[in-house]
Amino acid sequence: RTMFMRFGRLVPRRRPGPPAVSGRLMTRRLAAGKERGAGWSAAADAAREANWQPTAAAPVRSLLPASIVLSPYTKMALPVIGHAAYITITSGFLMTDVLALRVLLICGYTGLVAFHSLHERPLRIPLIWSIFFVLVNSTMALILARDRFPGKFEPEQEQLYEESFSQLTRGQFRRLLGLAQIETLPAGTMLTVERQACDSLYFVLEGCARMKLNGEHVALIEQGGFCNTLAYQRGEEGAPSYGTITTATTTRVVRWPLSELRRLVGSDMELERRFNHVLVTSLMRRLLRSRDGAVVQDYLGSPPRLRLSYTEQHEALFGMVPGGDHVGGAPPGDTAG
């Protein structure tokens, strides 16, 4: 209420109302009407009805034709459409799969677009934002679907994906194949040189290769193995290779240029995370293959074949049981007793 200051205190301002009619004047008017009789009242009502004109109805501002919007079936369906739309949106938020989330959000916001459009006077702001959400989620759903369903692979590519690159999505694997080159190398081809830069990452499709450290043979990289992974993981241009790797037989390899591979993987955080998962899997299997961690191998795809560690070989050589005790209770060569 509007207030104004009067003598130092707030007083509500009185708004002007209709002119007041005194009680005496009202009584006089009522009496005059009774004297004129019921005929005067009927004549006055007839005059008012003759001069009355219906008020023009407000125009319908619906987006759809009036025959659809004003239909009683539409009126009955509106609550169902609204509740179904919000239930679908809520179900989408409960999904753990991103593509399923996007699809349910598209359905839910499409229902909201229909709900607002079927009103006689639709709310324009919620309608516009619902259409915008439909477009955004549709775009993201198309990107996800293209990444998950890129098309059929050739039999060799399908086998390679299932055995060695299943951590990637099919679309990511297709992008990696688009960057790679498949080469057949004769025996004795040098892939990497120890402590020298190599600009390629190799994956063995067929055949095998030998890795040497300081001139000594330390590993045999067979089918399903990676070569030069340490240089790739360093992420530096010109990173040196860990060891010298040479093909032992005629070998088919997949070769990726390191600079282009880093650029491709670095442009997609999801691809980078999944490809690092592939390399971490390679590292874990390598550690399983060598218990002491002294033999470094670069392979992926085959189940680990465990060998005795150096400690176990030492214990077996001197006839010791695990833990350091000698078989029979005395060390070999002890003649005391």
PDB file of N, CA and C in Angstrom, residues 125-168:
ATOM      1  N   ILE A 125       8.172 -19.189 -23.939  1.00  0.00           N
ATOM      2  CA  ILE A 125       9.543 -19.415 -23.444  1.00  0.00           C
ATOM      3  C   ILE A 125       9.801 -20.891 -23.158  1.00  0.00           C
ATOM      4  N   PRO A 126       8.944 -21.598 -22.394  1.00  0.00           N
ATOM      5  CA  PRO A 126       9.188 -23.051 -22.221  1.00  0.00           C
ATOM      6  C   PRO A 126       9.163 -23.819 -23.536  1.00  0.00           C
ATOM      7  N   LEU A 127       8.313 -23.403 -24.466  1.00  0.00           N
ATOM      8  CA  LEU A 127       8.244 -24.096 -25.751  1.00  0.00           C
ATOM      9  C   LEU A 127       9.543 -23.935 -26.530  1.00  0.00           C
ATOM     10  N   ILE A 128      10.086 -22.732 -26.583  1.00  0.00           N
ATOM     11  CA  ILE A 128      11.321 -22.495 -27.338  1.00  0.00           C
ATOM     12  C   ILE A 128      12.488 -23.265 -26.737  1.00  0.00           C
ATOM     13  N   TRP A 129      12.602 -23.259 -25.389  1.00  0.00           N
ATOM     14  CA  TRP A 129      13.714 -23.975 -24.752  1.00  0.00           C
ATOM     15  C   TRP A 129      13.560 -25.485 -24.891  1.00  0.00           C
ATOM     16  N   SER A 130      12.350 -25.994 -24.909  1.00  0.00           N
ATOM     17  CA  SER A 130      12.152 -27.430 -25.131  1.00  0.00           C
ATOM     18  C   SER A 130      12.608 -27.828 -26.537  1.00  0.00           C
ATOM     19  N   ILE A 131      12.294 -26.997 -27.523  1.00  0.00           N
ATOM     20  CA  ILE A 131      12.769 -27.268 -28.887  1.00  0.00           C
ATOM     21  C   ILE A 131      14.297 -27.228 -28.942  1.00  0.00           C
ATOM     22  N   PHE A 132      14.899 -26.274 -28.246  1.00  0.00           N
ATOM     23  CA  PHE A 132      16.364 -26.175 -28.216  1.00  0.00           C
ATOM     24  C   PHE A 132      16.989 -27.420 -27.591  1.00  0.00           C
ATOM     25  N   PHE A 133      16.413 -27.921 -26.484  1.00  0.00           N
ATOM     26  CA  PHE A 133      16.935 -29.129 -25.843  1.00  0.00           C
ATOM     27  C   PHE A 133      16.798 -30.347 -26.755  1.00  0.00           C
ATOM     28  N   VAL A 134      15.730 -30.417 -27.526  1.00  0.00           N
ATOM     29  CA  VAL A 134      15.569 -31.523 -28.475  1.00  0.00           C
ATOM     30  C   VAL A 134      16.685 -31.487 -29.513  1.00  0.00           C
ATOM     31  N   LEU A 135      17.004 -30.313 -30.031  1.00  0.00           N
ATOM     32  CA  LEU A 135      18.053 -30.193 -31.048  1.00  0.00           C
ATOM     33  C   LEU A 135      19.429 -30.547 -30.480  1.00  0.00           C
ATOM     34  N   VAL A 136      19.734 -30.070 -29.267  1.00  0.00           N
ATOM     35  CA  VAL A 136      21.042 -30.345 -28.664  1.00  0.00           C
ATOM     36  C   VAL A 136      21.222 -31.838 -28.411  1.00  0.00           C
ATOM     37  N   ASN A 137      20.229 -32.470 -27.791  1.00  0.00           N
ATOM     38  CA  ASN A 137      20.344 -33.889 -27.475  1.00  0.00           C
ATOM     39  C   ASN A 137      20.338 -34.748 -28.741  1.00  0.00           C
ATOM     40  N   SER A 138      19.634 -34.318 -29.773  1.00  0.00           N
ATOM     41  CA  SER A 138      19.647 -35.068 -31.029  1.00  0.00           C
ATOM     42  C   SER A 138      21.034 -35.030 -31.668  1.00  0.00           C
ATOM     43  N   THR A 139      21.690 -33.885 -31.623  1.00  0.00           N
ATOM     44  CA  THR A 139      23.040 -33.781 -32.173  1.00  0.00           C
ATOM     45  C   THR A 139      24.018 -34.684 -31.431  1.00  0.00           C
ATOM     46  N   MET A 140      23.968 -34.648 -30.093  1.00  0.00           N
ATOM     47  CA  MET A 140      24.873 -35.485 -29.320  1.00  0.00           C
ATOM     48  C   MET A 140      24.570 -36.968 -29.510  1.00  0.00           C
ATOM     49  N   ALA A 141      23.305 -37.335 -29.635  1.00  0.00           N
ATOM     50  CA  ALA A 141      22.947 -38.741 -29.862  1.00  0.00           C
ATOM     51  C   ALA A 141      23.474 -39.225 -31.210  1.00  0.00           C
ATOM     52  N   LEU A 142      23.423 -38.383 -32.239  1.00  0.00           N
ATOM     53  CA  LEU A 142      23.966 -38.766 -33.545  1.00  0.00           C
ATOM     54  C   LEU A 142      25.474 -38.978 -33.484  1.00  0.00           C
ATOM     55  N   ILE A 143      26.174 -38.124 -32.724  1.00  0.00           N
ATOM     56  CA  ILE A 143      27.629 -38.286 -32.590  1.00  0.00           C
ATOM     57  C   ILE A 143      27.952 -39.598 -31.882  1.00  0.00           C
ATOM     58  N   LEU A 144      27.226 -39.900 -30.804  1.00  0.00           N
ATOM     59  CA  LEU A 144      27.468 -41.147 -30.071  1.00  0.00           C
ATOM     60  C   LEU A 144      27.133 -42.373 -30.921  1.00  0.00           C
ATOM     61  N   ALA A 145      26.026 -42.306 -31.656  1.00  0.00           N
ATOM     62  CA  ALA A 145      25.643 -43.449 -32.494  1.00  0.00           C
ATOM     63  C   ALA A 145      26.654 -43.680 -33.612  1.00  0.00           C
ATOM     64  N   ARG A 146      27.173 -42.619 -34.194  1.00  0.00           N
ATOM     65  CA  ARG A 146      28.181 -42.773 -35.239  1.00  0.00           C
ATOM     66  C   ARG A 146      29.464 -43.378 -34.689  1.00  0.00           C
ATOM     67  N   ASP A 147      29.793 -43.058 -33.431  1.00  0.00           N
ATOM     68  CA  ASP A 147      31.000 -43.609 -32.820  1.00  0.00           C
ATOM     69  C   ASP A 147      30.825 -45.082 -32.443  1.00  0.00           C
ATOM     70  N   ARG A 148      29.615 -45.472 -32.053  1.00  0.00           N
ATOM     71  CA  ARG A 148      29.393 -46.857 -31.628  1.00  0.00           C
ATOM     72  C   ARG A 148      29.087 -47.789 -32.798  1.00  0.00           C
ATOM     73  N   PHE A 149      28.492 -47.267 -33.831  1.00  0.00           N
ATOM     74  CA  PHE A 149      28.099 -48.100 -34.965  1.00  0.00           C
ATOM     75  C   PHE A 149      28.679 -47.525 -36.254  1.00  0.00           C
ATOM     76  N   PRO A 150      30.010 -47.652 -36.439  1.00  0.00           N
ATOM     77  CA  PRO A 150      30.637 -47.056 -37.626  1.00  0.00           C
ATOM     78  C   PRO A 150      30.477 -47.879 -38.883  1.00  0.00           C
ATOM     79  N   GLY A 151      29.932 -49.082 -38.773  1.00  0.00           N
ATOM     80  CA  GLY A 151      29.824 -49.964 -39.926  1.00  0.00           C
ATOM     81  C   GLY A 151      30.567 -51.271 -39.683  1.00  0.00           C
ATOM     82  N   LYS A 152      30.447 -52.188 -40.599  1.00  0.00           N
ATOM     83  CA  LYS A 152      31.065 -53.496 -40.440  1.00  0.00           C
ATOM     84  C   LYS A 152      32.557 -53.428 -40.744  1.00  0.00           C
ATOM     85  N   PHE A 153      33.330 -54.224 -39.975  1.00  0.00           N
ATOM     86  CA  PHE A 153      34.749 -54.361 -40.227  1.00  0.00           C
ATOM     87  C   PHE A 153      34.994 -55.565 -41.132  1.00  0.00           C
ATOM     88  N   GLU A 154      36.159 -55.561 -41.744  1.00  0.00           N
ATOM     89  CA  GLU A 154      36.602 -56.753 -42.455  1.00  0.00           C
ATOM     90  C   GLU A 154      36.928 -57.852 -41.444  1.00  0.00           C
ATOM     91  N   PRO A 155      36.920 -59.125 -41.865  1.00  0.00           N
ATOM     92  CA  PRO A 155      37.163 -60.214 -40.894  1.00  0.00           C
ATOM     93  C   PRO A 155      38.464 -60.051 -40.107  1.00  0.00           C
ATOM     94  N   GLU A 156      39.553 -59.653 -40.769  1.00  0.00           N
ATOM     95  CA  GLU A 156      40.817 -59.474 -40.061  1.00  0.00           C
ATOM     96  C   GLU A 156      40.730 -58.315 -39.070  1.00  0.00           C
ATOM     97  N   GLN A 157      40.075 -57.229 -39.454  1.00  0.00           N
ATOM     98  CA  GLN A 157      39.924 -56.100 -38.554  1.00  0.00           C
ATOM     99  C   GLN A 157      39.025 -56.451 -37.370  1.00  0.00           C
ATOM    100  N   GLU A 158      37.968 -57.222 -37.628  1.00  0.00           N
ATOM    101  CA  GLU A 158      37.077 -57.640 -36.542  1.00  0.00           C
ATOM    102  C   GLU A 158      37.825 -58.501 -35.535  1.00  0.00           C
ATOM    103  N   GLN A 159      38.648 -59.425 -36.010  1.00  0.00           N
ATOM    104  CA  GLN A 159      39.422 -60.279 -35.112  1.00  0.00           C
ATOM    105  C   GLN A 159      40.434 -59.457 -34.325  1.00  0.00           C
ATOM    106  N   LEU A 160      41.080 -58.523 -34.982  1.00  0.00           N
ATOM    107  CA  LEU A 160      42.052 -57.661 -34.295  1.00  0.00           C
ATOM    108  C   LEU A 160      41.379 -56.832 -33.217  1.00  0.00           C
ATOM    109  N   TYR A 161      40.204 -56.316 -33.521  1.00  0.00           N
ATOM    110  CA  TYR A 161      39.483 -55.505 -32.523  1.00  0.00           C
ATOM    111  C   TYR A 161      39.082 -56.345 -31.315  1.00  0.00           C
ATOM    112  N   GLU A 162      38.529 -57.531 -31.545  1.00  0.00           N
ATOM    113  CA  GLU A 162      38.052 -58.365 -30.445  1.00  0.00           C
ATOM    114  C   GLU A 162      39.200 -58.859 -29.569  1.00  0.00           C
ATOM    115  N   GLU A 163      40.360 -59.144 -30.161  1.00  0.00           N
ATOM    116  CA  GLU A 163      41.448 -59.731 -29.399  1.00  0.00           C
ATOM    117  C   GLU A 163      42.313 -58.709 -28.688  1.00  0.00           C
ATOM    118  N   SER A 164      42.503 -57.523 -29.273  1.00  0.00           N
ATOM    119  CA  SER A 164      43.511 -56.617 -28.739  1.00  0.00           C
ATOM    120  C   SER A 164      43.030 -55.205 -28.448  1.00  0.00           C
ATOM    121  N   PHE A 165      41.933 -54.759 -29.057  1.00  0.00           N
ATOM    122  CA  PHE A 165      41.522 -53.358 -28.903  1.00  0.00           C
ATOM    123  C   PHE A 165      40.074 -53.233 -28.443  1.00  0.00           C
ATOM    124  N   SER A 166      39.582 -54.198 -27.706  1.00  0.00           N
ATOM    125  CA  SER A 166      38.182 -54.156 -27.282  1.00  0.00           C
ATOM    126  C   SER A 166      37.905 -53.056 -26.270  1.00  0.00           C
ATOM    127  N   GLN A 167      38.959 -52.467 -25.658  1.00  0.00           N
ATOM    128  CA  GLN A 167      38.732 -51.341 -24.743  1.00  0.00           C
ATOM    129  C   GLN A 167      38.272 -50.089 -25.469  1.00  0.00           C
ATOM    130  N   LEU A 168      38.534 -50.005 -26.769  1.00  0.00           N
ATOM    131  CA  LEU A 168      38.103 -48.853 -27.561  1.00  0.00           C
ATOM    132  C   LEU A 168      36.700 -49.090 -28.098  1.00  0.00           C
TER     133      LEU A 168
END
